[in-house]
């Protein structure tokens, strides 16, 4: 009889454990999931608060203002305005400024307003000039605020293009050596990019990344040529596209491009050397010749003065 009671009790205990144990595990799993979700929400909130103020407030505000400015601009959506926007976007990309053309226009407008108001206040309150002079200074400040950002942008783009043009023959020679040693073109560009992150290698690496993301090499090379203002780099992109279309060996194309670029680089150096004597005339006439005349004719000036 005792064995029957113990067996029944053990059976009831096992059934109780098997039934409520599953329910307990499900409850624990639900609690863990809820805790994980709460932790994720808290982590997302903390991550949002960790972002700098410029990304949370300033940049969305600038985007909203630039969108409003774009709607207010005359001729929005026209063909000419579209071309100007594409040109400005290409210049901003070349200058490595990751802003939109509308944001750049907004920066110019804000700087123009600040300089205009500052010039008017300076001339009216500090210098206490007449109203006509104050208005003239305000107009000059307005024009300077609209012109200065574009001038600085063009200077930065010109400096970057000059760097690309200077590095192109050397990088092309290194690509020729790497490809002839057995590396692929993408691997050679990646290896050079790891050693030196110059503007030219950034352009080439962007082409490699586009190809890795699934974009056809022809389109990635065409995009590199379209966004570049350096004619030699455009010629290189066109040659690579033509070689891919005709099935020409990449080694031969790179070798020919290297020779042409090295010859063009030598011709540019010779042209600069020929211009140097002409550029040296200005400091010689302004600074060296007067000193020589003073040294040579100075002792004789008293005698000449006595004669006359």
Tab-separated table of C-alpha atoms in Angstrom:
chain	number	residue	atom	x	y	z
A	1	UNK	CA	0.000	0.000	0.000
A	2	UNK	CA	2.859	2.386	0.844
A	3	UNK	CA	4.511	1.634	-2.501
A	4	UNK	CA	1.260	2.563	-4.293
A	5	UNK	CA	0.989	5.852	-2.385
A	6	UNK	CA	4.633	6.732	-3.043
A	7	UNK	CA	4.276	5.877	-6.721
A	8	UNK	CA	1.120	8.000	-7.012
A	9	UNK	CA	2.768	10.910	-5.214
A	10	UNK	CA	5.867	10.646	-7.416
A	11	UNK	CA	3.691	10.504	-10.518
A	12	UNK	CA	1.728	13.577	-9.445
A	13	UNK	CA	4.997	15.369	-8.631
A	14	UNK	CA	6.492	14.575	-12.041
A	15	UNK	CA	3.308	15.668	-13.798
A	16	UNK	CA	3.305	18.879	-11.763
A	17	UNK	CA	6.941	19.571	-12.668
A	18	UNK	CA	6.455	18.770	-16.361
A	19	UNK	CA	3.330	20.941	-16.593
A	20	UNK	CA	4.330	23.992	-14.576
A	21	UNK	CA	7.991	23.743	-15.562
A	22	UNK	CA	7.133	24.510	-19.181
A	23	UNK	CA	4.927	27.379	-18.086
A	24	UNK	CA	7.731	28.707	-15.900
A	25	UNK	CA	10.269	28.475	-18.702
A	26	UNK	CA	7.898	30.317	-21.034
A	27	UNK	CA	7.345	33.006	-18.388
A	28	UNK	CA	11.083	33.370	-17.820
A	29	UNK	CA	11.677	33.582	-21.567
A	30	UNK	CA	8.984	36.281	-21.891
A	31	UNK	CA	10.523	38.236	-19.029
A	32	UNK	CA	13.972	37.984	-20.622
A	33	UNK	CA	12.589	39.202	-23.947
A	34	UNK	CA	10.816	42.119	-22.291
A	35	UNK	CA	13.989	43.014	-20.395
A	36	UNK	CA	16.018	42.823	-23.616
A	37	UNK	CA	13.517	45.037	-25.423
A	38	UNK	CA	13.592	47.571	-22.607
A	39	UNK	CA	17.377	47.512	-22.632
A	40	UNK	CA	17.432	47.967	-26.392
A	41	UNK	CA	15.033	50.912	-26.170
A	42	UNK	CA	17.152	52.442	-23.427
A	43	UNK	CA	20.327	51.823	-25.454
A	44	UNK	CA	18.757	53.440	-28.524
A	45	UNK	CA	17.716	56.421	-26.421
A	46	UNK	CA	21.183	56.734	-24.932
A	47	UNK	CA	22.756	56.353	-28.364
A	48	UNK	CA	20.526	59.129	-29.663
A	49	UNK	CA	21.558	61.361	-26.785
A	50	UNK	CA	25.246	60.549	-27.375
A	51	UNK	CA	25.101	62.003	-30.864
A	52	UNK	CA	26.482	65.541	-31.124
A	53	UNK	CA	24.147	68.508	-31.057
A	54	UNK	CA	24.974	69.373	-34.674
A	55	UNK	CA	23.599	66.040	-35.917
A	56	UNK	CA	20.474	66.100	-33.698
A	57	UNK	CA	19.392	69.722	-34.103
A	58	UNK	CA	21.599	71.813	-36.365
A	59	UNK	CA	21.737	69.508	-39.393
A	60	UNK	CA	17.971	68.780	-39.534
A	61	UNK	CA	17.317	72.504	-39.165
A	62	UNK	CA	19.730	73.291	-42.000
A	63	UNK	CA	18.102	70.630	-44.163
A	64	UNK	CA	14.674	72.147	-43.546
A	65	UNK	CA	15.925	75.654	-44.290
A	66	UNK	CA	17.729	74.495	-47.422
A	67	UNK	CA	14.576	72.769	-48.658
A	68	UNK	CA	12.606	75.964	-48.080
A	69	UNK	CA	15.317	77.987	-49.818
A	70	UNK	CA	15.253	75.640	-52.781
A	71	UNK	CA	11.501	76.144	-53.135
A	72	UNK	CA	11.885	79.917	-52.988
A	73	UNK	CA	14.720	80.101	-55.530
A	74	UNK	CA	13.650	81.451	-58.927
A	75	UNK	CA	13.697	79.048	-61.814
A	76	UNK	CA	13.637	75.994	-59.573
A	77	UNK	CA	13.369	72.866	-61.645
A	78	UNK	CA	14.563	74.549	-64.817
A	79	UNK	CA	17.248	73.133	-67.030
A	80	UNK	CA	19.743	75.903	-66.316
A	81	UNK	CA	19.188	75.660	-62.574
A	82	UNK	CA	19.602	71.887	-62.748
A	83	UNK	CA	22.945	72.277	-64.531
A	84	UNK	CA	24.137	74.827	-61.970
A	85	UNK	CA	23.089	72.497	-59.169
A	86	UNK	CA	24.983	69.579	-60.726
A	87	UNK	CA	28.053	71.767	-61.183
A	88	UNK	CA	27.913	72.934	-57.565
A	89	UNK	CA	27.394	69.356	-56.369
A	90	UNK	CA	30.438	68.203	-58.339
A	91	UNK	CA	32.532	71.026	-56.895
A	92	UNK	CA	31.406	70.191	-53.361
A	93	UNK	CA	32.300	66.547	-53.919
A	94	UNK	CA	35.700	67.511	-55.313
A	95	UNK	CA	36.303	69.716	-52.276
A	96	UNK	CA	35.328	66.785	-49.993
A	97	UNK	CA	32.445	68.750	-48.467
A	98	UNK	CA	29.506	66.426	-47.827
A	99	UNK	CA	26.780	69.059	-48.024
A	100	UNK	CA	24.062	69.694	-50.569
A	101	UNK	CA	24.066	72.650	-52.982
A	102	UNK	CA	21.071	74.092	-51.116
A	103	UNK	CA	23.010	74.021	-47.846
A	104	UNK	CA	25.923	75.729	-49.580
A	105	UNK	CA	23.571	78.438	-50.879
A	106	UNK	CA	22.206	78.831	-47.369
A	107	UNK	CA	25.734	79.276	-46.002
A	108	UNK	CA	26.434	81.935	-48.622
A	109	UNK	CA	23.195	83.738	-47.814
A	110	UNK	CA	23.853	83.663	-44.048
A	111	UNK	CA	27.414	84.924	-44.500
A	112	UNK	CA	26.204	87.673	-46.823
A	113	UNK	CA	23.585	88.838	-44.314
A	114	UNK	CA	26.126	88.808	-41.469
A	115	UNK	CA	28.736	90.776	-43.444
A	116	UNK	CA	26.126	93.196	-44.748
A	117	UNK	CA	24.772	93.942	-41.275
A	118	UNK	CA	28.249	94.044	-39.749
A	119	UNK	CA	29.552	96.483	-42.360
A	120	UNK	CA	26.527	98.757	-41.956
A	121	UNK	CA	26.834	98.740	-38.149
A	122	UNK	CA	30.593	99.384	-38.285
A	123	UNK	CA	30.281	102.343	-40.631
A	124	UNK	CA	27.209	103.879	-39.005
A	125	UNK	CA	27.910	103.362	-35.293
A	126	UNK	CA	31.687	103.120	-34.998
A	127	UNK	CA	32.984	105.226	-37.889
A	128	UNK	CA	29.850	107.423	-38.011
A	129	UNK	CA	29.915	107.913	-41.755
A	130	UNK	CA	27.140	109.228	-43.951
A	131	UNK	CA	24.197	107.096	-44.961
A	132	UNK	CA	25.415	106.723	-48.555
A	133	UNK	CA	28.801	105.384	-47.395
A	134	UNK	CA	27.057	103.030	-44.959
A	135	UNK	CA	24.832	101.647	-47.718
A	136	UNK	CA	27.828	101.272	-50.017
A	137	UNK	CA	29.686	99.328	-47.312
A	138	UNK	CA	26.624	97.132	-46.749
A	139	UNK	CA	26.424	96.340	-50.464
A	140	UNK	CA	30.139	95.508	-50.526
A	141	UNK	CA	29.689	93.223	-47.497
A	142	UNK	CA	26.713	91.544	-49.181
A	143	UNK	CA	28.685	90.933	-52.378
A	144	UNK	CA	31.701	89.702	-50.418
A	145	UNK	CA	29.550	87.262	-48.445
A	146	UNK	CA	28.104	85.803	-51.631
A	147	UNK	CA	31.457	85.648	-53.435
A	148	UNK	CA	33.876	84.521	-50.703
A	149	UNK	CA	32.482	80.961	-50.141
A	150	UNK	CA	32.448	80.276	-53.868
A	151	UNK	CA	36.003	81.602	-54.204
A	152	UNK	CA	37.239	79.418	-51.337
A	153	UNK	CA	35.403	76.423	-52.788
A	154	UNK	CA	37.032	76.912	-56.183
A	155	UNK	CA	40.460	77.296	-54.564
A	156	UNK	CA	40.002	74.037	-52.663
A	157	UNK	CA	38.798	72.234	-55.782
A	158	UNK	CA	41.766	73.584	-57.779
A	159	UNK	CA	44.195	72.428	-55.068
A	160	UNK	CA	42.652	68.949	-55.050
A	161	UNK	CA	42.733	68.710	-58.850
A	162	UNK	CA	46.365	69.812	-58.822
A	163	UNK	CA	47.140	67.086	-56.294
A	164	UNK	CA	45.396	64.482	-58.462
A	165	UNK	CA	47.243	65.674	-61.564
A	166	UNK	CA	50.571	65.570	-59.721
A	167	UNK	CA	50.040	62.069	-58.265
A	168	UNK	CA	48.546	60.487	-61.376
A	169	UNK	CA	51.810	59.477	-63.175
A	170	UNK	CA	53.346	58.003	-60.026
A	171	UNK	CA	50.213	56.090	-59.073
A	172	UNK	CA	49.887	54.812	-62.625
A	173	UNK	CA	53.472	53.521	-62.552
A	174	UNK	CA	52.774	51.732	-59.258
A	175	UNK	CA	49.612	50.213	-60.720
A	176	UNK	CA	51.574	48.958	-63.726
A	177	UNK	CA	54.175	47.342	-61.455
A	178	UNK	CA	51.503	45.790	-59.214
A	179	UNK	CA	49.437	44.395	-62.094
A	180	UNK	CA	52.517	42.995	-63.829
A	181	UNK	CA	53.494	41.341	-60.523
A	182	UNK	CA	50.249	39.357	-60.564
A	183	UNK	CA	47.741	41.478	-58.647
A	184	UNK	CA	44.369	42.368	-60.040
A	185	UNK	CA	43.475	45.993	-60.666
A	186	UNK	CA	41.132	46.178	-57.665
A	187	UNK	CA	43.675	44.508	-55.387
A	188	UNK	CA	46.423	46.849	-56.601
A	189	UNK	CA	44.292	49.941	-55.969
A	190	UNK	CA	43.332	48.625	-52.507
A	191	UNK	CA	46.974	47.962	-51.651
A	192	UNK	CA	48.012	51.458	-52.707
A	193	UNK	CA	45.067	52.960	-50.814
A	194	UNK	CA	46.201	51.241	-47.627
A	195	UNK	CA	49.620	52.856	-47.983
A	196	UNK	CA	48.517	56.367	-48.937
A	197	UNK	CA	45.072	57.969	-48.818
A	198	UNK	CA	45.578	60.713	-51.395
A	199	UNK	CA	42.678	62.348	-53.314
A	200	UNK	CA	43.514	60.318	-56.419
A	201	UNK	CA	43.476	57.017	-54.543
A	202	UNK	CA	40.228	58.046	-52.864
A	203	UNK	CA	38.683	58.454	-56.322
A	204	UNK	CA	40.035	55.102	-57.505
A	205	UNK	CA	38.967	53.385	-54.286
A	206	UNK	CA	35.434	54.745	-54.645
A	207	UNK	CA	35.328	53.061	-58.059
A	208	UNK	CA	36.475	49.780	-56.522
A	209	UNK	CA	33.827	50.030	-53.801
A	210	UNK	CA	31.109	50.719	-56.377
A	211	UNK	CA	32.192	47.596	-58.266
A	212	UNK	CA	32.182	45.561	-55.035
A	213	UNK	CA	28.634	46.717	-54.320
A	214	UNK	CA	27.451	45.284	-57.641
A	215	UNK	CA	27.723	48.272	-59.962
A	216	UNK	CA	29.236	47.310	-63.347
A	217	UNK	CA	32.829	48.434	-63.735
A	218	UNK	CA	31.948	50.371	-66.867
A	219	UNK	CA	29.402	52.481	-65.004
A	220	UNK	CA	31.668	52.998	-61.988
A	221	UNK	CA	34.497	54.213	-64.228
A	222	UNK	CA	32.093	56.452	-66.134
A	223	UNK	CA	30.846	57.912	-62.822
A	224	UNK	CA	34.443	58.610	-61.766
A	225	UNK	CA	35.100	60.418	-65.035
A	226	UNK	CA	31.876	62.433	-64.764
A	227	UNK	CA	32.539	63.703	-61.251
A	228	UNK	CA	36.190	64.562	-61.929
A	229	UNK	CA	37.413	67.860	-63.389
A	230	UNK	CA	40.857	66.460	-64.293
A	231	UNK	CA	41.026	65.718	-68.008
A	232	UNK	CA	43.793	63.128	-67.596
A	233	UNK	CA	41.701	61.137	-65.121
A	234	UNK	CA	38.751	61.275	-67.499
A	235	UNK	CA	40.978	59.982	-70.291
A	236	UNK	CA	42.122	57.128	-68.056
A	237	UNK	CA	38.505	56.210	-67.263
A	238	UNK	CA	37.575	56.329	-70.954
A	239	UNK	CA	40.571	54.142	-71.866
A	240	UNK	CA	39.641	51.567	-69.229
A	241	UNK	CA	36.031	51.503	-70.444
A	242	UNK	CA	37.165	51.037	-74.041
A	243	UNK	CA	39.592	48.287	-73.016
A	244	UNK	CA	36.788	46.435	-71.233
A	245	UNK	CA	34.495	46.759	-74.229
A	246	UNK	CA	37.132	45.550	-76.718
A	247	UNK	CA	38.698	42.941	-74.456
A	248	UNK	CA	42.157	44.556	-74.464
A	249	UNK	CA	44.595	43.543	-71.742
A	250	UNK	CA	44.576	45.831	-68.711
A	251	UNK	CA	48.370	45.622	-68.466
A	252	UNK	CA	48.815	47.120	-71.924
A	253	UNK	CA	46.294	49.892	-71.239
A	254	UNK	CA	47.944	50.782	-67.928
A	255	UNK	CA	51.395	50.774	-69.530
A	256	UNK	CA	50.273	53.068	-72.357
A	257	UNK	CA	48.498	55.386	-69.932
A	258	UNK	CA	51.602	55.500	-67.741
A	259	UNK	CA	53.787	56.535	-70.684
A	260	UNK	CA	51.356	59.229	-71.821
A	261	UNK	CA	50.929	60.615	-68.304
A	262	UNK	CA	54.669	60.655	-67.692
A	263	UNK	CA	55.204	62.503	-70.998
A	264	UNK	CA	52.446	65.012	-70.166
A	265	UNK	CA	53.948	65.535	-66.701
A	266	UNK	CA	57.369	66.240	-68.231
A	267	UNK	CA	55.820	68.710	-70.669
A	268	UNK	CA	54.038	70.529	-67.841
A	269	UNK	CA	57.297	70.773	-65.888
A	270	UNK	CA	59.093	72.172	-68.943
A	271	UNK	CA	56.304	74.714	-69.487
A	272	UNK	CA	56.563	75.860	-65.863
A	273	UNK	CA	60.326	76.127	-66.183
A	274	UNK	CA	59.971	78.298	-69.303
A	275	UNK	CA	57.522	80.592	-67.482
A	276	UNK	CA	59.851	81.042	-64.509
A	277	UNK	CA	62.115	83.751	-66.053
A	278	UNK	CA	59.082	85.834	-67.008
A	279	UNK	CA	57.675	85.575	-63.471
A	280	UNK	CA	61.052	86.500	-62.005
A	281	UNK	CA	61.073	89.849	-63.822
A	282	UNK	CA	58.476	91.379	-61.480
A	283	UNK	CA	60.429	90.910	-58.205
A	284	UNK	CA	63.684	91.804	-59.981
A	285	UNK	CA	62.283	95.097	-61.279
A	286	UNK	CA	60.511	95.904	-58.020
A	287	UNK	CA	63.194	94.940	-55.478
A	288	UNK	CA	66.580	94.039	-57.009
A	289	UNK	CA	67.124	96.695	-59.695
A	290	UNK	CA	66.426	99.689	-57.375
A	291	UNK	CA	68.974	98.388	-54.864
A	292	UNK	CA	71.568	97.897	-57.618
A	293	UNK	CA	70.986	101.432	-58.918
A	294	UNK	CA	71.389	102.832	-55.407
A	295	UNK	CA	74.639	100.935	-54.875
A	296	UNK	CA	76.099	101.812	-58.280
A	297	UNK	CA	74.868	105.384	-58.697
A	298	UNK	CA	74.722	106.426	-55.058
A	299	UNK	CA	78.377	107.591	-54.720
A	300	UNK	CA	78.124	109.712	-57.868
A	301	UNK	CA	74.884	111.490	-56.925
A	302	UNK	CA	76.615	114.306	-54.910
A	303	UNK	CA	78.893	115.147	-57.866
A	304	UNK	CA	75.942	115.121	-60.269
A	305	UNK	CA	74.091	117.418	-57.872
A	306	UNK	CA	77.069	119.830	-57.797
A	307	UNK	CA	77.182	119.944	-61.593
A	308	UNK	CA	73.506	120.788	-61.932
